[in-house]
Coordinates of C-alpha atoms in Angstrom, one line a residue:
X6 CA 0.0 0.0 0.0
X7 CA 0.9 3.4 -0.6
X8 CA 1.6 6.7 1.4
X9 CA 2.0 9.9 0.6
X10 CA 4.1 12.5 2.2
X11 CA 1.5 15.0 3.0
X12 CA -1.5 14.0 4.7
X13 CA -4.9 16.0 5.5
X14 CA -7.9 14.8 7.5
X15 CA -10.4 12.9 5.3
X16 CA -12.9 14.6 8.0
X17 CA -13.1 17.8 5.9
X18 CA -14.6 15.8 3.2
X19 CA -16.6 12.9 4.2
X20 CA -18.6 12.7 7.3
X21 CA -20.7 9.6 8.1
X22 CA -23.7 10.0 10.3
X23 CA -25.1 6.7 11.6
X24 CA -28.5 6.5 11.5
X25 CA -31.3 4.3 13.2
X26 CA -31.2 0.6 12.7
X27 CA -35.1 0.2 11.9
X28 CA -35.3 3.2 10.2
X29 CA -35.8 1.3 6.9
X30 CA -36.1 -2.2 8.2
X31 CA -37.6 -4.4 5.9
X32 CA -38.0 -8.6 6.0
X33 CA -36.0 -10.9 3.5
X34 CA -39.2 -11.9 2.0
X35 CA -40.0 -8.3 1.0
X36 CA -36.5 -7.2 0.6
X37 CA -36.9 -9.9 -2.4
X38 CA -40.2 -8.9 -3.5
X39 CA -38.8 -5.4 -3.7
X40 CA -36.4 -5.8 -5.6
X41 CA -38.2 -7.7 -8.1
X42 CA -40.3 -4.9 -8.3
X43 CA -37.7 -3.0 -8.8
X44 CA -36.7 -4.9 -11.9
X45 CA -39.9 -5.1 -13.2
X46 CA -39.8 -1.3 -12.9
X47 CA -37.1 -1.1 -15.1
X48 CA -37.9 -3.3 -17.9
X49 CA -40.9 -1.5 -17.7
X50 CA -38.8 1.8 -19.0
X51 CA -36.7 0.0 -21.6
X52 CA -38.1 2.9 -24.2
X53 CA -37.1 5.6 -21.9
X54 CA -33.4 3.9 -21.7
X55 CA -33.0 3.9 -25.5
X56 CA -34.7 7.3 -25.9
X57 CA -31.8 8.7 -23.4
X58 CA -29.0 6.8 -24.5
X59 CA -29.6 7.4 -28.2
X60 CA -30.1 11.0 -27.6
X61 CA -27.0 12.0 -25.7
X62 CA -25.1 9.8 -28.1
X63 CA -26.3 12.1 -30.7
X64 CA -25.1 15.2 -28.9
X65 CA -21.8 13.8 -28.8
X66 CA -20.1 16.3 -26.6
X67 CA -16.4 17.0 -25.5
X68 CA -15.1 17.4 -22.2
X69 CA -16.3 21.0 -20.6
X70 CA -18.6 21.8 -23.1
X71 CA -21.2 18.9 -22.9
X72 CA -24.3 22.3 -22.8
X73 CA -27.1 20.2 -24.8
X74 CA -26.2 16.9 -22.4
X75 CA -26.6 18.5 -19.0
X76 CA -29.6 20.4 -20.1
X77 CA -31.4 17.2 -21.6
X78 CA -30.7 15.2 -17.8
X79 CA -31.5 17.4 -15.8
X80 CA -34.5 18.3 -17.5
X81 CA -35.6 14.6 -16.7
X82 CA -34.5 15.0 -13.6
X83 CA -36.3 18.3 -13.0
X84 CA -39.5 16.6 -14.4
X85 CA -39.2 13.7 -12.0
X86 CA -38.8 15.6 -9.0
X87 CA -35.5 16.2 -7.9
X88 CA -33.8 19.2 -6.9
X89 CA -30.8 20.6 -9.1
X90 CA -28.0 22.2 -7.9
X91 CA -25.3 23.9 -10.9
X92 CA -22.5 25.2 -12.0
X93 CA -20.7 22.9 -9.5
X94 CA -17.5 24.1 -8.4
X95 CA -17.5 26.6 -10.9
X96 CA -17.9 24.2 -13.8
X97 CA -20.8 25.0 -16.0
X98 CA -22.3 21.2 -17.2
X99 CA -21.0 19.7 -13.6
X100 CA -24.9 19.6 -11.5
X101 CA -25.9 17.4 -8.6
X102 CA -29.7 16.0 -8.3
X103 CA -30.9 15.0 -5.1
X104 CA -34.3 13.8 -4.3
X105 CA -35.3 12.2 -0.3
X106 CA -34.4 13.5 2.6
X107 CA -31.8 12.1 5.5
X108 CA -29.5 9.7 5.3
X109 CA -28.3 7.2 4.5
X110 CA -26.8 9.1 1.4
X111 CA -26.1 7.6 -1.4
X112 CA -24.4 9.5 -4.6
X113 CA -24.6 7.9 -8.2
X114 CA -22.4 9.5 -10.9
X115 CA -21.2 8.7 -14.1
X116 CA -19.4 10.4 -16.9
X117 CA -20.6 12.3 -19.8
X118 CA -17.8 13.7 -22.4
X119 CA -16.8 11.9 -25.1
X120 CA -13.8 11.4 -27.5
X121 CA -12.2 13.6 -30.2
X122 CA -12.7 12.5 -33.4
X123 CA -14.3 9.7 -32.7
X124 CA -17.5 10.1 -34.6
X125 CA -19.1 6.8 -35.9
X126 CA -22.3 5.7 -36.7
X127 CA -23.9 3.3 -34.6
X128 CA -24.7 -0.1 -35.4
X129 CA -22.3 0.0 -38.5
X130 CA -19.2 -2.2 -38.0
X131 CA -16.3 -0.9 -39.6
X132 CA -15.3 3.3 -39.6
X133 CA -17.9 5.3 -40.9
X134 CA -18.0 8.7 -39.6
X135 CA -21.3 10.6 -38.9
X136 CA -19.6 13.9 -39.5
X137 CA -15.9 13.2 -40.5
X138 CA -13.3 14.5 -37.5
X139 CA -16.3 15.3 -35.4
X140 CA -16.0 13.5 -31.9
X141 CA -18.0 11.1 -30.9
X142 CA -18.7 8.3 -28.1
X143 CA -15.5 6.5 -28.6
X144 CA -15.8 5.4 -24.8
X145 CA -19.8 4.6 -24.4
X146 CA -20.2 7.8 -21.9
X147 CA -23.9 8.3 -23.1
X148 CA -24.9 5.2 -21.3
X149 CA -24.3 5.6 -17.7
X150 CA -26.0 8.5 -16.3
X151 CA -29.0 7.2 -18.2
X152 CA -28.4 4.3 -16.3
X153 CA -28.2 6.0 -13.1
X154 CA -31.6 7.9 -14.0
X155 CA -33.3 4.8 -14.0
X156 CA -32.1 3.4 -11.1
X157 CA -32.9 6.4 -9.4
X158 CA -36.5 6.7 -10.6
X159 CA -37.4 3.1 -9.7
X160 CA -36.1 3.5 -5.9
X161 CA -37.7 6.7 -5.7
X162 CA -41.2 4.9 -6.6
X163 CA -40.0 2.2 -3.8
X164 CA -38.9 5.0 -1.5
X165 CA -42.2 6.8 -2.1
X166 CA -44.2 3.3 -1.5
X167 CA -42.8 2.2 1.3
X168 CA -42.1 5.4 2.9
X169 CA -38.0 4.5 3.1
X170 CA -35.7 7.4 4.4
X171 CA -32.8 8.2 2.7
X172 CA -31.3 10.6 -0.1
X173 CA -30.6 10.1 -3.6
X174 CA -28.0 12.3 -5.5
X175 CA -27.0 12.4 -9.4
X176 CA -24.1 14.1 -10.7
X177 CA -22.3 14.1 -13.9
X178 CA -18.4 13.4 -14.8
X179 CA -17.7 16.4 -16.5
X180 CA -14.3 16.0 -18.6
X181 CA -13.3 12.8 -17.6
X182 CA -10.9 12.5 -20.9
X183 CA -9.3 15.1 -19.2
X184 CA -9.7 13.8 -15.6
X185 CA -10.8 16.7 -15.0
X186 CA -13.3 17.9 -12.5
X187 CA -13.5 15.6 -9.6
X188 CA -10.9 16.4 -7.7
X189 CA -12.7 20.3 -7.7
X190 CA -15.6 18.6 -6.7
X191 CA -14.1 16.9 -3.9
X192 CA -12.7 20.1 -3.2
X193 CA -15.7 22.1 -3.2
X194 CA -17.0 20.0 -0.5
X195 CA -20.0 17.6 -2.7
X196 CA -19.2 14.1 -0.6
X197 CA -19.0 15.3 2.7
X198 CA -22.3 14.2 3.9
X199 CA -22.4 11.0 1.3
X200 CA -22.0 7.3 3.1
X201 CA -21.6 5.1 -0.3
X202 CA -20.9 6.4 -4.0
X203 CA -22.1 4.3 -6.5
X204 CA -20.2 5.4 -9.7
X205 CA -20.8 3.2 -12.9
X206 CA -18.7 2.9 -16.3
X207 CA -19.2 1.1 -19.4
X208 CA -17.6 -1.9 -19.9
X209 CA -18.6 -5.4 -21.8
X210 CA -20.0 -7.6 -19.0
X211 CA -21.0 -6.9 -16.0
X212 CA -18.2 -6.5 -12.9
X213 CA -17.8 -4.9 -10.1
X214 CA -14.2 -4.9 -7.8
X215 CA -12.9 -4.0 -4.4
X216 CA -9.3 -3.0 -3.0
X217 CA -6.9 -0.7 -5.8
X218 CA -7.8 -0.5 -9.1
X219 CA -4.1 -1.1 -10.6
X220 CA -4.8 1.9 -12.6
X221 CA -2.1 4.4 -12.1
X222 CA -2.9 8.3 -11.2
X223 CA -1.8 11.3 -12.8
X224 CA -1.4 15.1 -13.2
X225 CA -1.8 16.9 -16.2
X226 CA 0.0 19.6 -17.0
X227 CA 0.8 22.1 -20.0
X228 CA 4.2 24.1 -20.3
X229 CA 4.0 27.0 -22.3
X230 CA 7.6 29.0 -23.4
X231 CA 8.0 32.0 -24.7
X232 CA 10.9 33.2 -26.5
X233 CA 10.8 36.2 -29.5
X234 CA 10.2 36.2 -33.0
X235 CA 12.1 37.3 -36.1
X236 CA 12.2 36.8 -39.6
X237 CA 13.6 32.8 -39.8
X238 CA 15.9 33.6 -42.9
X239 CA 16.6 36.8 -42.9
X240 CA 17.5 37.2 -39.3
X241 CA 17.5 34.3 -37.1
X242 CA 19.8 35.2 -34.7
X243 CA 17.7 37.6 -33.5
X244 CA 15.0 35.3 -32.1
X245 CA 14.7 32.8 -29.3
X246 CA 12.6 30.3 -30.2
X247 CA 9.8 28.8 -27.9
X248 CA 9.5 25.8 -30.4
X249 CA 13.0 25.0 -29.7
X250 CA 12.1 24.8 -26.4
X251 CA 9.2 22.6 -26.6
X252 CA 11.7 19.8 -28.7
X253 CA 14.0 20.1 -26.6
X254 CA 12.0 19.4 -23.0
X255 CA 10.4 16.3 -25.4
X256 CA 13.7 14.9 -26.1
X257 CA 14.9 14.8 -23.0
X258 CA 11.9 12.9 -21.2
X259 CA 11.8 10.5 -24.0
X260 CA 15.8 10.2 -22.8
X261 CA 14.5 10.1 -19.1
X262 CA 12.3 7.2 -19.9
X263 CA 15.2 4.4 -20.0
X264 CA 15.1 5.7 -16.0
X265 CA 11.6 5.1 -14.6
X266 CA 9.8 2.4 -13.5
X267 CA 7.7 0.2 -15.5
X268 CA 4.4 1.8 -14.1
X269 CA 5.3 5.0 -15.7
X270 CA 3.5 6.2 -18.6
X271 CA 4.2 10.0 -20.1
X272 CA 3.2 10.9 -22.7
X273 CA 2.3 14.4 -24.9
X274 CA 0.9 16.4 -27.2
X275 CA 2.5 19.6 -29.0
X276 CA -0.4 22.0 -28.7
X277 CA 1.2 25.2 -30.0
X278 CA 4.2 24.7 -32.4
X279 CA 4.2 28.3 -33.8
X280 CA 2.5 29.8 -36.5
X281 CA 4.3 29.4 -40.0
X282 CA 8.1 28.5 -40.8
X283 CA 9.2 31.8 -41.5
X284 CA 8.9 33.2 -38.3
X285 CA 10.7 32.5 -35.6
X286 CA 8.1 31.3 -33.1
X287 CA 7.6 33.3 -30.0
X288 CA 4.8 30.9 -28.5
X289 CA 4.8 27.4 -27.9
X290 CA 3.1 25.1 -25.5
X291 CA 3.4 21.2 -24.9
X292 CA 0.9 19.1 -22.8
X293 CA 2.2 16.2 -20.8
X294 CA -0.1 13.4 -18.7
X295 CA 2.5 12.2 -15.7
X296 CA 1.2 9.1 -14.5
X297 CA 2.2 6.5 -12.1
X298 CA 1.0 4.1 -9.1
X299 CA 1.0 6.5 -6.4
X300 CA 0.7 10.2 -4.9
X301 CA 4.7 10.0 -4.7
X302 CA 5.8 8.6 -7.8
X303 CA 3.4 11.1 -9.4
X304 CA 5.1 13.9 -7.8
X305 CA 8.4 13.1 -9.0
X306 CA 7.4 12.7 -12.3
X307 CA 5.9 16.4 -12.4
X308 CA 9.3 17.4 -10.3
X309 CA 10.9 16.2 -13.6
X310 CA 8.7 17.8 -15.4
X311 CA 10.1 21.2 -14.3
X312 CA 13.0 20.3 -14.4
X313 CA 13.1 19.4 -17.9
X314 CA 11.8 22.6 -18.6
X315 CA 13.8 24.8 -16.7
X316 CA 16.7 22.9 -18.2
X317 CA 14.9 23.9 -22.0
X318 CA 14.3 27.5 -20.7
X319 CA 17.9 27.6 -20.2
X320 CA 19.1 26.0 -23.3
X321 CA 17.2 28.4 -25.8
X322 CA 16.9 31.7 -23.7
X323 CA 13.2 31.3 -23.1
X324 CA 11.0 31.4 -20.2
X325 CA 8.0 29.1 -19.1
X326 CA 4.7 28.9 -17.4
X327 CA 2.6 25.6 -16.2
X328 CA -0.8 25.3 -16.0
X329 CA -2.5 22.1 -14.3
X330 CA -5.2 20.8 -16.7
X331 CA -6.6 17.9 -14.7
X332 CA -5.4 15.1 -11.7
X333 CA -6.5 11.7 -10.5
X334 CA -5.7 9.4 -7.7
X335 CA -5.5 5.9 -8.4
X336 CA -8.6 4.5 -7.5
X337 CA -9.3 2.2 -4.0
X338 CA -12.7 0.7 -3.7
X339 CA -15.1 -0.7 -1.4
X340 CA -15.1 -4.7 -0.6
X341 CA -18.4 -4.6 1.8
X342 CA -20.5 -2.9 -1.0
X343 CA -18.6 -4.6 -3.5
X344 CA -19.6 -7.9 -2.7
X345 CA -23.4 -6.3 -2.0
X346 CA -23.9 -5.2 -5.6
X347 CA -21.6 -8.9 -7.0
X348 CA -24.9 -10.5 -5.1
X349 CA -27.2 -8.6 -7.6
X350 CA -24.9 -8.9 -10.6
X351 CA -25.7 -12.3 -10.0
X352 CA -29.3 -12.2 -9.4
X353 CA -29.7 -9.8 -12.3
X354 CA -27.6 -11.8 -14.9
X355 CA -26.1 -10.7 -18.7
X356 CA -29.1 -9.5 -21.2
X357 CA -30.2 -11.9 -23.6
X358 CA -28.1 -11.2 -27.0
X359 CA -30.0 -11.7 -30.3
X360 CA -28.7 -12.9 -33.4
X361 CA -28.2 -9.2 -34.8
X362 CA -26.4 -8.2 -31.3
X363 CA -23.8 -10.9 -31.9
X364 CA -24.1 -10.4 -35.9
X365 CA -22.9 -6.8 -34.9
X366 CA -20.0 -7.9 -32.1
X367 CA -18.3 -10.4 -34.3
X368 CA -18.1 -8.1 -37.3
X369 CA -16.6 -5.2 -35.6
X370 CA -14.2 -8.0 -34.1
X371 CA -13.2 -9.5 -37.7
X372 CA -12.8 -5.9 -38.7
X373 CA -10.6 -4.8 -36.0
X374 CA -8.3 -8.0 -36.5
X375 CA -9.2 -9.2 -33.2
X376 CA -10.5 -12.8 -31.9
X377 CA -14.3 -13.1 -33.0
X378 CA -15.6 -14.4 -29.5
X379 CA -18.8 -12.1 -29.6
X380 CA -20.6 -10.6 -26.6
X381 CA -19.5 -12.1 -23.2
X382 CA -22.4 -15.0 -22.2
X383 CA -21.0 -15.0 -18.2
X384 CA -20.6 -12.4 -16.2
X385 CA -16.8 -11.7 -14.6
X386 CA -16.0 -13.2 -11.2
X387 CA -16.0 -11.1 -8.3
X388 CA -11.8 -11.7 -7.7
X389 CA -9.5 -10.4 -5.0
X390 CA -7.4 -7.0 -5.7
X391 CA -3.9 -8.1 -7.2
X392 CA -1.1 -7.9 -5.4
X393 CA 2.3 -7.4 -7.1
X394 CA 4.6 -10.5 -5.7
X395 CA 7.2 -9.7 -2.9
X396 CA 11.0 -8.2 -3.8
X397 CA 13.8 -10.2 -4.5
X398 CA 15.0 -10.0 -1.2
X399 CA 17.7 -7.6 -1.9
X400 CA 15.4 -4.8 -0.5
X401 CA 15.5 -3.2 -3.8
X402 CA 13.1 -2.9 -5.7
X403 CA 12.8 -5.9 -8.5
X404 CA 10.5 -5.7 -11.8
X405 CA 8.1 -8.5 -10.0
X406 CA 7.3 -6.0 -6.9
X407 CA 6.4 -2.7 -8.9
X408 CA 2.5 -2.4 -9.9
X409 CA 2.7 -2.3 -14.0
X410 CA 0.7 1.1 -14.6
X411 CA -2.4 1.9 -16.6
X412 CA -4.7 4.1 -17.4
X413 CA -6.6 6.5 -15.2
X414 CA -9.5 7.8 -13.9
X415 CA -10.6 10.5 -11.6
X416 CA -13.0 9.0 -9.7
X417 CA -10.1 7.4 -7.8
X418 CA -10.3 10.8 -5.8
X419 CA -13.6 10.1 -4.9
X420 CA -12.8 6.7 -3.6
X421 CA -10.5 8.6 -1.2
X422 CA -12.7 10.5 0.5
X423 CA -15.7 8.3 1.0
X424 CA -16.8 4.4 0.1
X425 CA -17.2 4.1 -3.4
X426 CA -17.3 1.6 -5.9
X427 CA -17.6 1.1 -9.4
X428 CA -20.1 -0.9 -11.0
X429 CA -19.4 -1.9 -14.5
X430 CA -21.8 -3.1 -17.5
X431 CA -21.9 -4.6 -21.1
X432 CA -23.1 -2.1 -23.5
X433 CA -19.7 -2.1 -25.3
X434 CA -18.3 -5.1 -27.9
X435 CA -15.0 -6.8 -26.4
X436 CA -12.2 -6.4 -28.7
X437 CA -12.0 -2.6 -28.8
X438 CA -8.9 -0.3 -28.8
X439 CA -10.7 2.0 -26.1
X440 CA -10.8 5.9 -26.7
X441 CA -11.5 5.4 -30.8
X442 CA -14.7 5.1 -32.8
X443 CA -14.8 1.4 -32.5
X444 CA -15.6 2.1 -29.1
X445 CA -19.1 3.7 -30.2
X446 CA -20.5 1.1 -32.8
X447 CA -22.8 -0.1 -30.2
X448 CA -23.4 2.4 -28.0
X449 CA -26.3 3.6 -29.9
X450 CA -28.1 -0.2 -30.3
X451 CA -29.4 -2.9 -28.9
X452 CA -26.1 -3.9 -27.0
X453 CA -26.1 -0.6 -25.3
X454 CA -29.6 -0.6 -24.3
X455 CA -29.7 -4.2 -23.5
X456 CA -26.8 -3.2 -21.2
X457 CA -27.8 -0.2 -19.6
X458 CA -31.1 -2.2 -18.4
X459 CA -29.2 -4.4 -16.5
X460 CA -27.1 -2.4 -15.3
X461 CA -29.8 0.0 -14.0
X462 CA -31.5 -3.4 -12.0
X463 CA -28.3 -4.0 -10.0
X464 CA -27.8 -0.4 -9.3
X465 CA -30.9 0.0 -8.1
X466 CA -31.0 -3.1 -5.9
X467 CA -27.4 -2.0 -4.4
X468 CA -29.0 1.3 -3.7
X469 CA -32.1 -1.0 -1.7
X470 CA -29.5 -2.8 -0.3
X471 CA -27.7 0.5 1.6
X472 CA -31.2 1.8 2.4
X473 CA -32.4 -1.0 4.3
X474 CA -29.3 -3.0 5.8
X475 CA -27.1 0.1 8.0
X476 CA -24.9 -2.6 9.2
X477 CA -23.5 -2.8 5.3
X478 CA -22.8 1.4 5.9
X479 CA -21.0 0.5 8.8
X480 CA -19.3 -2.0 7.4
X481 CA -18.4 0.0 4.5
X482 CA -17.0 2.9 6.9
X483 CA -15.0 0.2 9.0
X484 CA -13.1 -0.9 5.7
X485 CA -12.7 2.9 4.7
X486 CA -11.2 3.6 7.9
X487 CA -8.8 0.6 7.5
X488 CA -8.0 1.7 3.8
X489 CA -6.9 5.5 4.8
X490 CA -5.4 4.6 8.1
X491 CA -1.9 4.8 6.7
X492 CA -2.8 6.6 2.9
X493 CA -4.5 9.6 3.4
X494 CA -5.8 11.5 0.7
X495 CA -4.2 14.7 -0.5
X496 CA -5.2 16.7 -3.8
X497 CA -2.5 17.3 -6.4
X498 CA -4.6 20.7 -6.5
X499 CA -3.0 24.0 -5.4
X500 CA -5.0 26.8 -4.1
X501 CA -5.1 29.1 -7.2
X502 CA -5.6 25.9 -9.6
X503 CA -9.2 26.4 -11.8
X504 CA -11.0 23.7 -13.7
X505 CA -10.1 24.5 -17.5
X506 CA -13.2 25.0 -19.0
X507 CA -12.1 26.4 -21.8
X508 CA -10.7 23.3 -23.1
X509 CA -12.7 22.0 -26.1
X510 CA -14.3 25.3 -26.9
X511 CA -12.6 26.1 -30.3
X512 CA -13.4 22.2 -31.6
X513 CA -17.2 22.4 -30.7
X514 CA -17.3 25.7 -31.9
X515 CA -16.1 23.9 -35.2
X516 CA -18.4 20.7 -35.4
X517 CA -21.3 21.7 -33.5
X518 CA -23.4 23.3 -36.0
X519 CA -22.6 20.2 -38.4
X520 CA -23.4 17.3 -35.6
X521 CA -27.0 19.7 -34.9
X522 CA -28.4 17.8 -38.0
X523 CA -27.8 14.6 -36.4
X524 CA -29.5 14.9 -32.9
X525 CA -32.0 12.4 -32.1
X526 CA -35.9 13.1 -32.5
X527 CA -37.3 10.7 -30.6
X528 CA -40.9 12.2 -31.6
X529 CA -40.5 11.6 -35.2
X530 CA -38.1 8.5 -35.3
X531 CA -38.6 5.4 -33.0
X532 CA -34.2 4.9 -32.8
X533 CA -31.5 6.3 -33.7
X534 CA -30.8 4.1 -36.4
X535 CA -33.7 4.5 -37.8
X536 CA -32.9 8.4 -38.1
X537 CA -29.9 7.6 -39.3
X538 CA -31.3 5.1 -42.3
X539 CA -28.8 2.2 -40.5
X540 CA -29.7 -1.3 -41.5
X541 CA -29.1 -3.3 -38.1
X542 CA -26.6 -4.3 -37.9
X543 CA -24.2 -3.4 -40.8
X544 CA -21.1 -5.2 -41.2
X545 CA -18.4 -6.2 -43.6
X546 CA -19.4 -9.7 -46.0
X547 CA -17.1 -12.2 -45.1
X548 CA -14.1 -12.0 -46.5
X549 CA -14.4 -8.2 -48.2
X550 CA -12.0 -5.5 -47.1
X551 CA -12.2 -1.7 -47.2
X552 CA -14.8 -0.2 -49.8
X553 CA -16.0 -4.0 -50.9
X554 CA -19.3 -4.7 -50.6
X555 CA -21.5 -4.5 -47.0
X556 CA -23.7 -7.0 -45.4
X557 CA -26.6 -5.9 -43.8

């Protein structure tokens, strides 16, 4: 396990209030009954699931600037009764919902942003852009707040029923491509009253785990230089340029690499290399993602960071600035609710694929190159956290003792400051590349509805579960408090750091006229496809390659 240098008190951001034992005691016998009500509820709303997930598909927003998304949920929120709170930490589409009153309470989030140029049309099994470079779902984020609406609106009908105390809250990962919000909402205080999070992210089966997550953390951050310009022929010597500086602080990370441990990943994009040959450029700005397997390691990599671009500074007579973009913590979640919601992941089962679902999943896999195994018919095993193998002995540290890195996701702060877990489900094809249209083929079909109905029956009967059974709070806090005993949770955030809302701005501003053709109207067309004119599903005949003939 790891520790950070710095610690603060996880009391200034999560405070658990017990509350009464048979406040929402209900028998086994009804505590069933319930919660097949509960999924009968759901299945009953299996329109309202495609409407939603098909729509904020359609609006396929980026990170920051996902306007006609939070308008359309909360708007069904609104209508449904629950109170919304924006402009969230001073982000503009980050809202909470919250419906009940007292506790226990229980948050459900999910994210909402989506991938650049990543636009695809659904149901279509090879690349076929909707609008060509727009972005798109490339990760399935239209699926899970959906899923958490329904959820919510089925418990509240129980709630309401069987007059059940408790509080229900909704809330949206704004910019999680850029992991970048939830540590600002941490910071501005919107867990310190929840007892369980309940986040959900789409996957292709249904899974749930407990202890770390083995994805690494991070801290994003862009270095801007600035130099002076001057004619590049005619008098070079007279300017100092920022570009140079930029390749240079790039070429000596990629030296560094050689030098860090294999969790490490760092990576970059040049996001300003100067305006046009001839001039000498003045401005230019690179955009690193440090990541590693704890607060510590992350640190050092931003130490070398600045380092590196001191040390370009100094080669090319330029000066820098950083600005931090977005952070994570690597993610640590709950075993007591885990193995709660594994229970209903088993009594809830994988949806029932049709011919056309697997028609679709096996396509996209022979297209891709990949293994053509179809949609998973089993859901994953609920298995232990792994734990890297001891060191050689030596005291050093060996490659078989270091955690092997990842990806990353911000709700890892969140999982610091109050019992969360994460509940995953299949709406997505097995086989994809992850952040890239493949990811959306299905996220406007069948799969992706299929999936986000189960998934909405075992998030609701978890959320049963914490309302009627405080002991399973309690036991949650009691492995919480174990988990930060040593590790305790401090934000890569300084004081004057701002959520970057700006980000995304210029490429909307680009493609959103063009995508407002091709947002779903559910009052004239009964899907998606069906607006689209997609034959379901459409995939590659056997055998063809790019540009032959399709098989619908």
């Amino acid at each position: 396990m790891f520790k950070s240098s710095f610690t603060v008190l996880l009391a200034a951001f999560a405070t658990f209030a017990p509350y009464s034992s048979a406040q929402n005691k209900v028998s086994p016998e009804k505590e069933a009954a319930i919660k097949a009500d509960l999924a009968g509820e759901i299945d009953h709303m299996q329109k309202q699931a495609q409407v939603m997930v098909d729509s904020v598909f359609s609006f396929g927003e980026l990170g920051f600037q996902e306007f006609e998304t939070t308008k359309y949920l909360t708007g069904i929120l609104q209508k449904e009764g629950f109170k919304i709170d924006r402009n969230i930490a001073g982000i503009p589409t980050a809202w909470v919902a919250s419906w009940g009153e007292g506790k226990p309470v229980i948050s459900l989030g999910s994210d909402i942003d989506d991938i650049p140029q990543a636009s695809q049309k659904p149901g279509v099994g090879y690349h076929d852009p909707i609008v060509e470079g727009a972005p798109g779902h490339g990760e399935g984020h239209n699926s899970g707040v959906p899923l958490n609406i329904l959820a919510a609106m089925a418990v509240k009908r129980v709630m309401e029923r069987e007059h059940l105390k408790g509080t229900i809250r909704l809330w949206p990962g704004v910019a999680e491509e850029l992991v970048g919000t939830k540590a600002y909402y941490v910071r501005a205080g919107m867990f310190k009253d929840v007892d369980v999070v309940l986040f959900c992210h789409v996957a292709n089966n249904l899974a749930v785990s407990y202890g770390p997550s083995g994805q690494n953390g991070l801290v994003s951050i862009e270095y801007k230089f600035k130099g002076e310009s001057a004619h590049a022929a005619g008098a070079p010597w007279r300017g100092r340029s920022a570009l140079d500086a930029v390749e240079l602080m790039d070429v000596g990370y990629n030296f560094r690499r050689e030098h860090l441990r294999l969790a490490t990943r760092v990576h970059y994009v040049i996001t300003n290399g100067g305006d046009q040959p001839n001039v000498v450029p003045p401005n230019a700005a690179v955009w690193y993602y440090f990541r590693e397997a704890d607060y510590d390691h992350i640190m050092n990599l931003w130490r070398i960071g600045d380092n590196m671009a001191k040390a370009a500074g100094l080669m090319t007579d330029t000066d820098y600035t950083e600005q931090l973009l977005g952070t994570a913590w690597p993610g640590y979640f709950n075993k007591p609710i885990a193995e709660a919601m594994y229970e209903n992941i088993k009594k809830v089962g994988l949806p029932k694929w049709s011919d056309d679902d697997e028609k679709l999943a096996r396509g996209m896999q022979a297209e891709l190159k990949q293994p053509v195994r179809g949609l998973a018919t089993k859901v994953s095993e609920l298995r232990p956290p792994r734990v890297p193998p001891p060191s050689d002995g030596t005291g050093e540290e060996g490659p078989g003792s270091q955690p092997m890195g990842g990806g990353s996701d911000d709700i890892g702060d969140v999982s610091w400051v109050v019992p969360t877990v994460t509940l995953r489900f299949p709406s997505n094809i097995p086989g994809g590349p992850g952040h890239n249209w493949a990811n959306g083929i299905s996220m406007a079909t069948p799969i992706a509805h299929k999936g986000v109905i189960a998934g909405a029956k075992v998030q609701a009967m978890t959320i049963l579960d914490i309302l009627t059974h405080p002991e399973l709070v309690k036991s949650a806090k009691d492995y919480f408090d174990v988990q930060t005993k040593e590790t305790k949770y401090t934000s890569f955030l300084r004081p004057d750091d701002k959520p970057a809302i700006w980000l995304n701005e210029k490429t909307m501003a680009i493609y959103r006229d063009r995508m407002k053709q091709f947002y779903y109207n559910p009052d004239k067309y009964n899907t998606y496809l069906e607006q689209l004119g997609i034959k379901y599903p459409t995939v590659r005949a056997a055998g063809s390659s790019s540009g032959d003939a399709k098989q619908n």
